[in-house]
Short mmCIF file of C-alpha atoms and ligand atoms in Angstrom, two decimals:
data_model
loop_
_atom_site.label_atom_id
_atom_site.label_comp_id
_atom_site.label_asym_id
_atom_site.label_seq_id
_atom_site.Cartn_x
_atom_site.Cartn_y
_atom_site.Cartn_z
CA MET D 1 70.23 -0.55 -156.18
CA MET D 2 67.91 0.11 -159.16
CA THR D 3 66.78 3.72 -159.30
CA ILE D 4 65.12 6.16 -161.69
CA ASN D 5 67.00 9.27 -162.77
CA ALA D 6 65.18 12.49 -161.92
CA GLN D 7 65.88 16.17 -162.34
CA GLY D 8 64.57 19.15 -160.47
CA TYR D 9 65.56 22.29 -158.60
CA ALA D 10 67.17 22.32 -155.16
CA THR D 11 68.69 24.72 -152.67
CA GLN D 12 72.12 23.88 -151.26
CA SER D 13 71.84 26.19 -148.23
CA ALA D 14 69.41 28.52 -146.46
CA THR D 15 70.83 31.57 -148.19
CA THR D 16 71.40 30.37 -151.75
CA GLU D 17 68.92 30.25 -154.62
CA LEU D 18 67.22 27.18 -156.07
CA ILE D 19 69.31 25.76 -158.93
CA PRO D 20 69.07 22.70 -161.26
CA PHE D 21 69.70 19.41 -159.48
CA LYS D 22 69.94 15.80 -160.67
CA PHE D 23 68.97 13.02 -158.25
CA GLU D 24 67.38 9.57 -157.97
CA ARG D 25 63.90 8.23 -157.24
CA ARG D 26 63.34 4.68 -156.06
CA ASP D 27 62.30 1.99 -158.52
CA PRO D 28 58.62 1.19 -157.88
CA ARG D 29 57.91 -1.43 -155.20
CA PRO D 30 54.71 -3.55 -155.67
CA SER D 31 52.55 -0.87 -153.99
CA ASP D 32 54.22 2.15 -155.65
CA VAL D 33 53.06 4.53 -158.36
CA VAL D 34 55.51 6.51 -160.53
CA ILE D 35 54.17 9.90 -161.60
CA GLU D 36 55.41 12.25 -164.30
CA ILE D 37 54.95 15.61 -162.57
CA LEU D 38 53.19 18.14 -164.83
CA TYR D 39 52.55 20.97 -162.34
CA CYS D 40 53.62 21.79 -158.80
CA GLY D 41 52.24 24.60 -156.63
CA VAL D 42 54.45 26.95 -154.61
CA CYS D 43 53.39 26.94 -150.95
CA HIS D 44 54.70 29.46 -148.41
CA SER D 45 55.88 26.40 -146.43
CA ASP D 46 58.30 25.62 -149.32
CA ILE D 47 59.92 29.00 -148.70
CA HIS D 48 59.97 28.68 -144.89
CA SER D 49 61.70 25.29 -145.32
CA ALA D 50 64.10 26.19 -148.16
CA ARG D 51 65.30 29.19 -146.16
CA ASN D 52 65.44 27.13 -142.93
CA GLU D 53 63.06 29.56 -141.19
CA TRP D 54 61.65 26.70 -139.12
CA GLY D 55 65.07 25.10 -138.41
CA GLY D 56 66.21 21.58 -139.24
CA THR D 57 66.26 21.80 -143.04
CA GLN D 58 68.86 19.47 -144.57
CA TYR D 59 70.47 20.23 -147.92
CA PRO D 60 70.28 19.60 -150.82
CA PHE D 61 66.59 20.44 -150.41
CA VAL D 62 63.98 19.99 -153.16
CA PRO D 63 60.66 21.69 -152.18
CA GLY D 64 57.18 21.05 -153.56
CA HIS D 65 54.12 19.33 -152.07
CA GLU D 66 51.31 20.39 -154.40
CA ILE D 67 51.98 17.83 -157.11
CA VAL D 68 49.81 16.77 -160.05
CA GLY D 69 50.75 14.65 -163.01
CA ARG D 70 50.22 11.45 -164.94
CA VAL D 71 50.99 7.88 -163.86
CA THR D 72 53.82 6.34 -165.92
CA ALA D 73 54.36 3.05 -164.06
CA VAL D 74 52.67 1.03 -161.30
CA GLY D 75 53.83 -1.83 -159.08
CA ASN D 76 52.06 -5.21 -159.48
CA LYS D 77 49.96 -4.78 -156.28
CA VAL D 78 48.63 -1.30 -157.17
CA GLY D 79 44.83 -1.35 -157.46
CA LYS D 80 43.78 2.31 -157.53
CA PHE D 81 45.85 3.55 -160.50
CA LYS D 82 46.89 2.49 -163.96
CA VAL D 83 49.37 3.97 -166.42
CA GLY D 84 47.94 7.15 -167.96
CA ASP D 85 45.73 8.14 -164.98
CA LEU D 86 45.87 11.64 -163.53
CA ALA D 87 47.27 11.61 -159.99
CA GLY D 88 48.12 14.00 -157.17
CA VAL D 89 50.49 13.98 -154.21
CA GLY D 90 50.21 16.40 -151.30
CA CYS D 91 52.31 16.92 -148.19
CA LEU D 92 52.54 13.27 -147.07
CA VAL D 93 54.24 10.28 -148.71
CA ASP D 94 54.43 7.78 -145.83
CA SER D 95 53.35 7.11 -142.23
CA CYS D 96 53.29 4.08 -139.90
CA CYS D 97 49.80 3.08 -141.19
CA SER D 98 49.09 1.25 -137.91
CA CYS D 99 48.64 3.79 -135.07
CA HIS D 100 45.19 5.01 -134.09
CA SER D 101 45.57 8.24 -136.09
CA CYS D 102 46.58 6.38 -139.25
CA ASN D 103 43.73 3.90 -138.68
CA ASP D 104 41.37 6.88 -138.49
CA GLY D 105 42.71 8.18 -141.82
CA LEU D 106 44.48 11.05 -140.05
CA GLU D 107 47.99 10.20 -141.25
CA GLN D 108 49.09 13.83 -140.69
CA TYR D 109 48.85 13.14 -136.93
CA CYS D 110 50.64 9.74 -137.13
CA ASP D 111 51.85 8.86 -133.60
CA ASN D 112 55.11 7.56 -135.04
CA GLY D 113 55.73 10.59 -137.23
CA PHE D 114 54.59 10.99 -140.84
CA THR D 115 57.04 11.29 -143.72
CA GLY D 116 56.63 14.62 -145.48
CA THR D 117 56.93 14.83 -149.26
CA TYR D 118 60.11 16.83 -148.76
CA GLY D 119 62.63 17.29 -145.97
CA SER D 120 61.68 14.15 -143.99
CA GLU D 121 63.79 11.11 -143.26
CA ASP D 122 62.99 8.61 -146.06
CA LYS D 123 62.08 5.45 -144.12
CA ILE D 124 61.34 3.46 -147.30
CA GLY D 125 64.75 4.07 -148.86
CA GLY D 126 65.71 2.66 -152.24
CA THR D 127 67.83 5.68 -153.22
CA PRO D 128 71.13 7.13 -151.98
CA HIS D 129 69.24 10.10 -150.48
CA LYS D 130 68.52 10.11 -146.74
CA MET D 131 65.79 12.75 -146.95
CA THR D 132 62.66 12.93 -149.10
CA LEU D 133 62.89 15.25 -152.11
CA GLY D 134 59.80 17.14 -153.24
CA GLY D 135 57.83 18.00 -156.33
CA TYR D 136 59.94 20.69 -158.02
CA SER D 137 61.04 17.83 -160.26
CA ASP D 138 60.03 15.80 -163.28
CA LYS D 139 58.94 12.57 -161.54
CA ILE D 140 58.21 11.00 -158.15
CA THR D 141 57.65 7.47 -156.78
CA VAL D 142 54.98 7.24 -154.05
CA ASP D 143 53.07 4.43 -152.30
CA GLU D 144 49.54 4.35 -153.73
CA ARG D 145 47.99 4.94 -150.28
CA PHE D 146 49.45 8.46 -150.48
CA VAL D 147 48.39 9.17 -154.08
CA LEU D 148 45.13 11.01 -154.82
CA ARG D 149 42.72 10.90 -157.76
CA ILE D 150 42.15 14.26 -159.49
CA PRO D 151 38.62 14.91 -160.84
CA ALA D 152 38.84 15.01 -164.65
CA ASN D 153 36.73 18.18 -164.97
CA LEU D 154 39.22 20.37 -163.07
CA ASP D 155 41.96 22.37 -164.80
CA LEU D 156 45.02 20.35 -163.85
CA ALA D 157 47.43 23.22 -163.14
CA ALA D 158 44.82 25.10 -161.07
CA ALA D 159 44.05 21.90 -159.13
CA ALA D 160 47.67 21.45 -157.97
CA PRO D 161 47.44 23.80 -154.95
CA LEU D 162 44.36 21.93 -153.70
CA LEU D 163 46.84 19.27 -152.50
CA CYS D 164 48.04 21.60 -149.72
CA ALA D 165 46.24 24.97 -149.71
CA GLY D 166 42.93 23.22 -150.45
CA ILE D 167 43.09 20.51 -147.81
CA THR D 168 44.65 22.73 -145.12
CA THR D 169 41.59 25.00 -145.29
CA TYR D 170 38.96 22.32 -146.03
CA SER D 171 39.92 20.14 -143.05
CA PRO D 172 39.32 22.70 -140.24
CA LEU D 173 36.19 24.04 -141.96
CA LYS D 174 34.79 20.49 -141.93
CA HIS D 175 36.09 19.56 -138.46
CA TRP D 176 34.47 22.63 -136.90
CA LYS D 177 31.30 22.02 -138.97
CA VAL D 178 31.21 25.31 -140.83
CA GLY D 179 28.05 25.75 -142.89
CA VAL D 180 24.81 27.58 -143.58
CA GLY D 181 23.81 30.24 -141.05
CA GLN D 182 27.35 30.82 -139.77
CA LYS D 183 29.52 33.90 -140.05
CA VAL D 184 33.04 32.74 -140.86
CA GLY D 185 36.18 34.88 -141.08
CA ILE D 186 39.18 33.91 -143.21
CA ILE D 187 42.28 35.82 -142.07
CA GLY D 188 44.94 36.53 -144.74
CA LEU D 189 44.21 36.49 -148.46
CA GLY D 190 47.10 34.40 -149.78
CA GLY D 191 47.29 30.88 -151.19
CA LEU D 192 45.52 29.27 -148.23
CA GLY D 193 43.19 32.17 -147.54
CA HIS D 194 41.76 32.39 -151.06
CA MET D 195 40.93 28.68 -150.93
CA GLY D 196 39.42 29.17 -147.47
CA VAL D 197 37.09 31.82 -148.91
CA LYS D 198 36.04 29.62 -151.86
CA LEU D 199 35.49 26.51 -149.73
CA ALA D 200 33.63 28.23 -146.86
CA HIS D 201 31.40 29.94 -149.46
CA ALA D 202 30.71 26.57 -151.14
CA MET D 203 29.82 25.11 -147.72
CA GLY D 204 27.13 27.79 -147.41
CA ALA D 205 28.67 30.07 -144.77
CA HIS D 206 28.52 33.87 -144.71
CA VAL D 207 32.19 34.59 -145.43
CA VAL D 208 34.17 37.61 -144.28
CA MET D 209 37.66 38.14 -145.69
CA ILE D 210 39.85 39.65 -142.98
CA THR D 211 42.84 41.26 -144.66
CA THR D 212 45.63 43.77 -144.12
CA SER D 213 45.47 44.75 -147.82
CA PRO D 214 42.62 47.12 -148.82
CA GLU D 215 43.39 46.58 -152.52
CA LYS D 216 42.46 42.87 -152.22
CA GLY D 217 38.87 43.74 -151.20
CA GLN D 218 37.30 43.51 -154.66
CA ASP D 219 39.07 40.22 -155.37
CA ALA D 220 37.84 38.76 -152.10
CA LYS D 221 34.24 39.40 -153.18
CA LYS D 222 34.87 37.76 -156.57
CA LEU D 223 36.28 34.72 -154.76
CA GLY D 224 33.07 34.38 -152.74
CA ALA D 225 33.44 36.66 -149.71
CA ASP D 226 30.25 38.42 -148.62
CA GLU D 227 32.14 41.11 -146.71
CA VAL D 228 35.66 42.42 -146.29
CA LEU D 229 37.06 43.49 -142.91
CA LEU D 230 40.31 45.50 -142.85
CA SER D 231 42.28 44.29 -139.83
CA LYS D 232 44.29 47.54 -139.66
CA ASN D 233 41.07 49.57 -139.25
CA ALA D 234 40.63 49.58 -135.45
CA ASP D 235 37.08 51.01 -135.61
CA ALA D 236 35.92 48.33 -138.06
CA MET D 237 37.54 45.61 -135.92
CA LYS D 238 35.84 47.00 -132.79
CA ALA D 239 32.45 47.05 -134.52
CA ALA D 240 32.90 43.39 -135.55
CA GLU D 241 33.68 42.11 -132.03
CA ASN D 242 31.65 39.14 -130.72
CA SER D 243 30.13 38.43 -134.14
CA PHE D 244 31.99 35.46 -135.67
CA ASP D 245 31.10 31.76 -135.35
CA PHE D 246 34.51 30.63 -136.64
CA LEU D 247 37.85 32.11 -137.71
CA LEU D 248 40.50 30.48 -139.90
CA ASN D 249 43.83 32.26 -139.39
CA THR D 250 46.40 31.80 -142.20
CA ILE D 251 48.87 34.57 -141.19
CA PRO D 252 52.31 33.07 -141.96
CA VAL D 253 54.26 34.66 -139.07
CA GLY D 254 53.91 35.19 -135.32
CA HIS D 255 51.40 37.95 -134.51
CA ASP D 256 49.14 39.41 -131.84
CA VAL D 257 46.05 37.18 -131.76
CA ASP D 258 44.04 39.24 -129.24
CA PRO D 259 42.33 41.53 -131.82
CA TYR D 260 41.19 38.45 -133.76
CA MET D 261 40.06 36.49 -130.67
CA ALA D 262 37.85 39.45 -129.74
CA LEU D 263 35.92 38.93 -132.99
CA LEU D 264 34.60 35.53 -131.84
CA LYS D 265 31.17 34.98 -130.34
CA ARG D 266 30.72 33.04 -127.10
CA ASP D 267 31.94 29.41 -127.53
CA ALA D 268 33.44 30.09 -130.96
CA THR D 269 36.87 28.95 -132.15
CA MET D 270 39.78 30.45 -134.05
CA VAL D 271 41.96 27.88 -135.83
CA VAL D 272 45.56 28.87 -136.53
CA VAL D 273 47.14 27.13 -139.54
CA GLY D 274 49.88 29.58 -140.53
CA ALA D 275 52.09 30.68 -137.68
CA VAL D 276 54.34 28.09 -136.09
CA GLU D 277 56.39 30.82 -134.43
CA PRO D 278 55.48 31.93 -130.91
CA LEU D 279 52.36 34.08 -130.96
CA THR D 280 52.65 37.21 -128.86
CA GLU D 281 51.57 36.91 -125.24
CA VAL D 282 47.95 35.82 -125.21
CA SER D 283 45.59 37.32 -122.65
CA GLY D 284 43.30 34.86 -120.85
CA VAL D 285 40.44 37.36 -121.01
CA PRO D 286 38.99 36.45 -124.45
CA PHE D 287 39.09 32.75 -123.54
CA ILE D 288 37.64 33.03 -120.04
CA PHE D 289 34.93 35.61 -120.52
CA ARG D 290 33.22 34.10 -123.54
CA ARG D 291 34.45 30.50 -123.34
CA ARG D 292 36.22 30.99 -126.66
CA SER D 293 38.85 28.56 -127.99
CA MET D 294 41.95 28.74 -130.09
CA ALA D 295 43.10 25.60 -131.90
CA GLY D 296 45.46 24.50 -134.65
CA SER D 297 45.13 22.20 -137.64
CA LEU D 298 47.63 20.44 -139.91
CA ILE D 299 46.85 19.75 -143.60
CA GLY D 300 44.52 16.70 -143.75
CA GLY D 301 44.63 12.91 -143.96
CA LEU D 302 44.41 10.94 -147.18
CA PRO D 303 40.67 10.06 -147.06
CA GLU D 304 39.75 13.68 -146.32
CA THR D 305 42.09 14.97 -149.04
CA GLN D 306 40.28 12.74 -151.55
CA GLU D 307 36.93 13.96 -150.15
CA MET D 308 38.10 17.58 -150.65
CA LEU D 309 39.21 16.90 -154.25
CA ASP D 310 35.86 15.26 -155.02
CA PHE D 311 34.03 18.20 -153.37
CA CYS D 312 36.05 20.58 -155.58
CA GLY D 313 35.18 18.45 -158.63
CA ILE D 314 31.45 18.67 -157.84
CA HIS D 315 31.55 22.42 -157.10
CA ASN D 316 34.08 23.14 -159.87
CA ILE D 317 36.49 24.79 -157.43
CA THR D 318 40.15 25.33 -158.32
CA CYS D 319 42.81 27.82 -157.29
CA ASP D 320 43.53 31.20 -158.86
CA ILE D 321 47.05 30.70 -160.13
CA GLU D 322 49.92 32.40 -161.86
CA MET D 323 52.00 29.94 -163.87
CA VAL D 324 55.79 30.25 -163.69
CA ASN D 325 58.69 28.59 -165.44
CA MET D 326 61.03 26.59 -163.24
CA LYS D 327 63.92 28.98 -163.85
CA ASP D 328 61.88 31.88 -162.42
CA ILE D 329 61.23 30.15 -159.09
CA ASN D 330 63.52 32.41 -157.06
CA LYS D 331 61.64 35.52 -158.23
CA ALA D 332 58.37 33.74 -157.41
CA TYR D 333 59.61 33.16 -153.85
CA ASP D 334 60.43 36.84 -153.35
CA ARG D 335 57.06 37.88 -154.75
CA THR D 336 55.21 35.39 -152.49
CA VAL D 337 56.95 36.79 -149.41
CA LYS D 338 55.86 40.29 -150.49
CA GLY D 339 52.27 39.07 -150.93
CA ASP D 340 52.52 39.84 -154.66
CA VAL D 341 50.78 36.79 -156.14
CA LYS D 342 47.16 36.14 -157.09
CA TYR D 343 46.95 33.76 -155.35
CA ARG D 344 49.27 30.83 -155.93
CA PHE D 345 52.29 30.30 -158.15
CA VAL D 346 52.25 27.00 -159.99
CA ILE D 347 55.37 25.71 -161.76
CA ASP D 348 54.85 24.41 -165.30
CA MET D 349 57.14 21.39 -165.13
CA ALA D 350 57.44 21.26 -168.95
CA SER D 351 59.69 24.32 -168.49
CA LEU D 352 62.21 22.13 -166.64
CA LYS D 353 63.12 20.46 -169.94
CA SER D 354 63.70 23.68 -171.89
P1 LIG B 1 50.79 33.35 -148.44
O1 LIG B 1 50.30 33.00 -149.79
O2 LIG B 1 52.06 34.09 -148.29
O3 LIG B 1 49.59 34.15 -147.70
C1 LIG B 1 49.65 34.66 -146.41
C2 LIG B 1 48.76 35.89 -146.29
O4 LIG B 1 48.75 36.31 -144.90
C3 LIG B 1 49.26 37.11 -147.06
O5 LIG B 1 48.82 37.13 -148.38
C4 LIG B 1 48.66 38.27 -146.25
O6 LIG B 1 47.29 38.44 -146.62
C5 LIG B 1 48.66 37.74 -144.81
N1 LIG B 1 49.82 38.23 -144.06
C6 LIG B 1 51.14 38.11 -144.39
N2 LIG B 1 51.92 38.64 -143.43
C7 LIG B 1 51.07 39.12 -142.48
C8 LIG B 1 51.27 39.79 -141.23
N3 LIG B 1 52.50 40.07 -140.77
N4 LIG B 1 50.16 40.14 -140.52
C9 LIG B 1 48.92 39.88 -140.96
N5 LIG B 1 48.68 39.25 -142.14
C10 LIG B 1 49.75 38.88 -142.88
O7 LIG B 1 50.99 32.02 -147.57
P2 LIG B 1 50.20 30.62 -147.68
O8 LIG B 1 50.89 29.74 -148.67
O9 LIG B 1 48.74 30.89 -147.79
O10 LIG B 1 50.55 29.98 -146.27
C11 LIG B 1 50.12 30.63 -145.08
C12 LIG B 1 50.82 29.98 -143.89
O11 LIG B 1 50.28 28.67 -143.68
C13 LIG B 1 52.33 29.78 -144.07
O12 LIG B 1 52.97 30.05 -142.84
C14 LIG B 1 52.45 28.31 -144.41
O13 LIG B 1 53.71 27.79 -144.06
C15 LIG B 1 51.35 27.74 -143.55
N6 LIG B 1 50.83 26.43 -143.93
C16 LIG B 1 50.32 25.66 -142.94
C17 LIG B 1 49.78 24.43 -143.24
C18 LIG B 1 49.16 23.59 -142.16
O14 LIG B 1 48.95 22.42 -142.38
N7 LIG B 1 48.85 24.12 -141.01
C19 LIG B 1 49.74 23.99 -144.56
C20 LIG B 1 50.24 24.82 -145.56
C21 LIG B 1 50.77 26.05 -145.24
P3 LIG B 1 46.56 39.90 -146.61
O15 LIG B 1 47.33 40.72 -147.58
O16 LIG B 1 45.18 39.56 -147.04
O17 LIG B 1 46.60 40.41 -145.20
ZN1 LIG B 2 51.94 23.66 -148.27
#
């Protein structure tokens, strides 16, 4: 078996830190692109998975699904990329490519199960590793269908988190047709939430940042929020009831959704993207009395991810990032859990070599 030597950082168990790890990537097949990874964002999902908070994580585990870099090799059937191009990889690296969801460009809802960039069974193979290994590493081999073009005008490091935080917020905003004349609430000002604010603002909505952290209020306005609503202020929450056309909820843990549902107007929807844990008991009242809905949304498919990147290129939208060296990743995890990052850590992969 021909393989490419790679190095990165991995966890060996749910309770141990990320440490240096050598492993193998597959040699490019005709449709594959090999990318030298320059930057990788740090998503809260990386932490949930590394620490096995969602169950099922297999070790060694290499996180990272907000990948940008430069193409170093292409298979002979690759049409979209050539050596030297900028390229991005998000949360998906494979799917069946034949079910109705894949045919609709919604590979994240593949009926036969998508392959995540990390922690999924690697159905393509070509290495000794059973599971996919993510972007906290120096290189990756990916089928070109799952590789994105990065607009040249965007700062490359600050574009990395668009590959997950960007598309996870863009997709529901588009699906629920958020735009001019609508009052939209973004709940939680973290990596996803700050992109939600920027994107909803660029789509023309009146944006309200709904946060537990009063000190983030000024930042929210700089990011494009028109108003800030403190979710711990019961009077302010009461006054805002029945006033929102759409809510995007990025809270990363189970929580009581009733106070947020009460903010929706008749027929409006709250989309949950953060919590996969059980939400506390939900009362039927907010649904029944104003025909409100609650829905969920998972990242986005490949065509929509490219659309989002192009939209960000046109509107010059990137993430607000704090760059970290690979060796400081464990501290970055602890700070992310405490909400102490503005608003996304991005790993400078050059630091892996030093
Ligand atoms: P993050 O950077 O940690 O931000 C989460 C924000 O939520 C925090 O900054 C905080 O904002 C708020 N928050 C935290 N704990 C809270 C609590 N107990 N109650 C109320 N608000 C709380 O996380 P992220 O990277 O944006 O990810 C958010 C969630 O989305 C994670 O669970 C992640 O796994 C998930 N995710 C889902 C998808 C998908 O496809 N659906 C994709 C990527 C990530 P304030 O200080 O402003 O309150
Ligand atoms: Zn993510």
